[in-house]
C-alpha positions as a printed NumPy array, in Angstrom:
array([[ 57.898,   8.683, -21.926],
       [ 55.241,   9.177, -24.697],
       [ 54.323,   4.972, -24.263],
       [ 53.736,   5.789, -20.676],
       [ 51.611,   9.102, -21.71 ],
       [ 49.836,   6.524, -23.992],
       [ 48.841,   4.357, -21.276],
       [ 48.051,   6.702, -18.853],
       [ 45.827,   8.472, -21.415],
       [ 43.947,   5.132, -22.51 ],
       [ 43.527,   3.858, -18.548],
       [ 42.335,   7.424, -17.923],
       [ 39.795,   7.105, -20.537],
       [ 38.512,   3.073, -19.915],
       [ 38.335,   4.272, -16.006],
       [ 35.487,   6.892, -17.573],
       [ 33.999,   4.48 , -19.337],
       [ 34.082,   2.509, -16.346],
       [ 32.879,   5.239, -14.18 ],
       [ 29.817,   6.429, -16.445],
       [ 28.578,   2.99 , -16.979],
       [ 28.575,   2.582, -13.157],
       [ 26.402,   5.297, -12.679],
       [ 23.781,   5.239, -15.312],
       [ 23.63 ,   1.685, -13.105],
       [ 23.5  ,   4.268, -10.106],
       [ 21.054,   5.804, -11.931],
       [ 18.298,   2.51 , -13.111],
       [ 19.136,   0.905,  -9.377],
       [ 17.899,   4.423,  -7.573],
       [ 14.913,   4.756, -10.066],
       [ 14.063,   0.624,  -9.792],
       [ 14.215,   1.044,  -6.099],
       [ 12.222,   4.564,  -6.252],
       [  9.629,   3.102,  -7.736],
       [  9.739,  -0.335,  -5.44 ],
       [  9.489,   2.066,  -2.701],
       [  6.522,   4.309,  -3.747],
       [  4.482,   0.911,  -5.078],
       [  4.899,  -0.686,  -1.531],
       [  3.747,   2.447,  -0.083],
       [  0.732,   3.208,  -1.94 ],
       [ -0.251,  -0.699,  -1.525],
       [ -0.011,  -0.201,   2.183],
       [ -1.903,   3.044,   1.854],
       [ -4.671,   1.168,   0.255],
       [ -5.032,  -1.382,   2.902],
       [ -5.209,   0.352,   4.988],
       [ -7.857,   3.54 ,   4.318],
       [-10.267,   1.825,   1.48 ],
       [-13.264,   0.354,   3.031],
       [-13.174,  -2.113,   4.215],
       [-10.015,  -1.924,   5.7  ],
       [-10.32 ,   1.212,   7.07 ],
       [-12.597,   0.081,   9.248],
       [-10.16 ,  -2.608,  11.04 ],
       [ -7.308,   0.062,  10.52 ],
       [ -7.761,   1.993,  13.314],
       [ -8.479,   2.755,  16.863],
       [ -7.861,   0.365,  19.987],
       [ -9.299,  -2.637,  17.928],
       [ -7.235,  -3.192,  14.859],
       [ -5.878,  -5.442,  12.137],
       [ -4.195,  -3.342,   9.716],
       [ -3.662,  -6.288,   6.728],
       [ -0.855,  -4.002,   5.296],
       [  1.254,  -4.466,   8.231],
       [  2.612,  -7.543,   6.579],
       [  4.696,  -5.738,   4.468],
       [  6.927,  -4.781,   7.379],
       [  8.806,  -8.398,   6.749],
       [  9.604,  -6.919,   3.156],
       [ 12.76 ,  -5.065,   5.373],
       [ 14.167,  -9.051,   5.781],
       [ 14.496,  -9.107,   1.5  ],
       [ 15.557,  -5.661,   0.792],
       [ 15.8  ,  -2.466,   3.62 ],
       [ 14.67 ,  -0.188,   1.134],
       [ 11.414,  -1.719,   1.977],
       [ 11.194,   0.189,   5.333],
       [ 11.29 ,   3.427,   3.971],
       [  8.253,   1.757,   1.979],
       [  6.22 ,   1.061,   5.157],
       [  7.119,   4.206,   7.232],
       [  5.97 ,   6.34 ,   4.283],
       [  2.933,   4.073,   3.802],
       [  2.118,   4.284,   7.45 ],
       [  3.071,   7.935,   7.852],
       [ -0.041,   8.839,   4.994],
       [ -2.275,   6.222,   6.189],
       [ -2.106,   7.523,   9.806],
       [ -3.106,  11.293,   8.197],
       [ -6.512,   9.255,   7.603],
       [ -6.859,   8.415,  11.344],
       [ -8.518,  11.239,  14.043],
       [ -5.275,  12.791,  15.224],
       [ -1.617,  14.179,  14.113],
       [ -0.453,  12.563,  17.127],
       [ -0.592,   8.914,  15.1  ],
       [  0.661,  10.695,  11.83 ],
       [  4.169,  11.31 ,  14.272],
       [  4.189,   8.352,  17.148],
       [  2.827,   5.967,  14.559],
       [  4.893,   6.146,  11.656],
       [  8.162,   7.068,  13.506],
       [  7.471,   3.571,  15.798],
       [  7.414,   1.866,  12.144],
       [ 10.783,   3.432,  11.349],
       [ 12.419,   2.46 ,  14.805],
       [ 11.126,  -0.574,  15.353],
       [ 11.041,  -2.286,  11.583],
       [ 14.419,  -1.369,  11.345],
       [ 15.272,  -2.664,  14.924],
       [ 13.686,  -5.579,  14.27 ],
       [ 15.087,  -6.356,  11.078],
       [ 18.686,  -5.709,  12.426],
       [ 18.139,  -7.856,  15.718],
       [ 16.602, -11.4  ,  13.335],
       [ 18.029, -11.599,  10.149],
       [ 20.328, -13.952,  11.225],
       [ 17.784, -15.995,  11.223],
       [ 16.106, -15.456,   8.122],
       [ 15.54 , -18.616,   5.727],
       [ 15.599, -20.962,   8.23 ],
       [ 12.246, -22.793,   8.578],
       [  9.869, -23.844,  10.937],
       [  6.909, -25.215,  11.533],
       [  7.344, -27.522,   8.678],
       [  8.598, -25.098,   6.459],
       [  5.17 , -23.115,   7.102],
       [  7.394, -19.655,   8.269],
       [ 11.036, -17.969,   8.411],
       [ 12.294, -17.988,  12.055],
       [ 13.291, -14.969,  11.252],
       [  9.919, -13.521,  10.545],
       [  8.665, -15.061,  13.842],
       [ 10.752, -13.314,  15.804],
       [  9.884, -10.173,  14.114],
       [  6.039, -10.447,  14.692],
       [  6.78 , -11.221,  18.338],
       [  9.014,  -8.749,  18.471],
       [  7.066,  -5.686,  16.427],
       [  3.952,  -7.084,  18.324],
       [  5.438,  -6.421,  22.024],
       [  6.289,  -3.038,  20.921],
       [  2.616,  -2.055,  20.172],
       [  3.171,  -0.481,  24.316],
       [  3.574,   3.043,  21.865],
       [  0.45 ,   3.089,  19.831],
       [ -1.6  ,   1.761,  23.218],
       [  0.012,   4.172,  24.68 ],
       [ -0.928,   6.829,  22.348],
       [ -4.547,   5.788,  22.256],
       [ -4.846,   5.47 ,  26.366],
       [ -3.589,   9.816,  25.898],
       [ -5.365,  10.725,  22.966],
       [ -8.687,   8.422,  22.94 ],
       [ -8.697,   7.724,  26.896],
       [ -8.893,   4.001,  25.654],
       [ -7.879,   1.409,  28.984],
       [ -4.128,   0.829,  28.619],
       [ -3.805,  -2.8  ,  29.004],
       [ -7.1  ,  -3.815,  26.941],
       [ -5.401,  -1.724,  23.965],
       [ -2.603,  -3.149,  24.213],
       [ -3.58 ,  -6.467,  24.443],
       [ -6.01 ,  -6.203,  21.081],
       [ -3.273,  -4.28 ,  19.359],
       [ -0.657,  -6.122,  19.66 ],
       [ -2.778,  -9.302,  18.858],
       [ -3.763,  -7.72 ,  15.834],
       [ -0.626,  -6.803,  14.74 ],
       [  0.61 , -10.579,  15.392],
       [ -2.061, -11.944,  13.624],
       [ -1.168,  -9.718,  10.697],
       [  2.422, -10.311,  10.727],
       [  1.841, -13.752,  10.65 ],
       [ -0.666, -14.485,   8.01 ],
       [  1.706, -11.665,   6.176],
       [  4.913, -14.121,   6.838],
       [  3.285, -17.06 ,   5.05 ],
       [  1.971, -14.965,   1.724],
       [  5.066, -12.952,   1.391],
       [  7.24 , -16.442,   1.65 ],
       [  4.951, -17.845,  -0.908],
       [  5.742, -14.325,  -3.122],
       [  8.755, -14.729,  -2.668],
       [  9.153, -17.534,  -5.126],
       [  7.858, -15.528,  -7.673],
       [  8.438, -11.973,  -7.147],
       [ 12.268, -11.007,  -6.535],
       [ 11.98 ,  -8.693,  -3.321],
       [ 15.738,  -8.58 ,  -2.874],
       [ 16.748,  -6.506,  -5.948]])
């Protein structure tokens, strides 16, 4: 009875050991990925408000460069909670509260929709290795749903529907895929995934 005390005392006190090493891991992992999180953000923050970017940021006509780092979500999901909170303070830079809420909550939805639907087809390449199918489908994807911002700006700016659309979405494609081929070639030397 006492050599079974003995054990149980001794597995009791390697499965704390166990237990406290796991979550001082916990504990680096949620302060690595904090910090991943907040340096994506503030990168898209930049370019998207500092001239001149801010000027191709916003409005019906639009290239926002930092929309590229919605394909981060293919290496690592904690990288959309990067680009919603990047676009949520970027959009408190643009004329109305409106794009603060329909703009940043379309990131959310639709990066992680997006993300979900293609990653089956992430790392296969085409084009001669030039992009990620995956990635592809993403920026065609993400681009189609630019219907909410155009939206937005037909209500809030009175801009033409269709003509917004059209420019916005194009924009967005554009930057998704000049985005896809710099953050494949990162990819080789920066580890996005942990």
């Amino acid at each position: 009875l006492g050599e079974v005390q003995a054990l149980l005392a001794g597995m009791s006190s390697c499965q704390r050991k166990n237990r406290e090493i796991v979550e001082e891991k916990m504990k680096n992992q949620t302060i690595r990925d904090l910090t991943h999180i907040a340096i994506v953000a503030a990168l898209y923050v930049v370019l998207t408000i500092v001239p001149p970017f801010n000027l191709i940021s916003y409005g019906p006509y639009q290239f926002r460069i930092a929309e590229m780092f919605n394909l981060l979500g293919f290496y690592n999901r904690k990288y959309i909670i990067a680009v919603t909170l990047g676009c949520l303070i970027a959009n408190f830079f643009s004329f109305n509260m409106i794009d603060v809420v329909v703009g940043s909550l379309s990131t959310l939805v639709f990066v992680s929709s997006g993300v979900h639907f293609f990653d089956r087809f992430k790392n296969q390449d085409i084009f001669g290795g030039l992009f990620d199918k995956a990635q592809v489908y993403f920026a065609l994807y993400f681009s189609f749903f630019m219907v909410t911002i155009a939206a937005e700006l037909t209500l809030v700016a009175h801009a033409p529907f269709w003509a917004t659309w059209f420019s916005v979405a194009m924009g967005e494609l554009a930057s998704l895929l000049v985005g896809a081929i710099l953050i494949k070639k990162l990819a080789k030397v920066i580890d996005f995934v942990s």
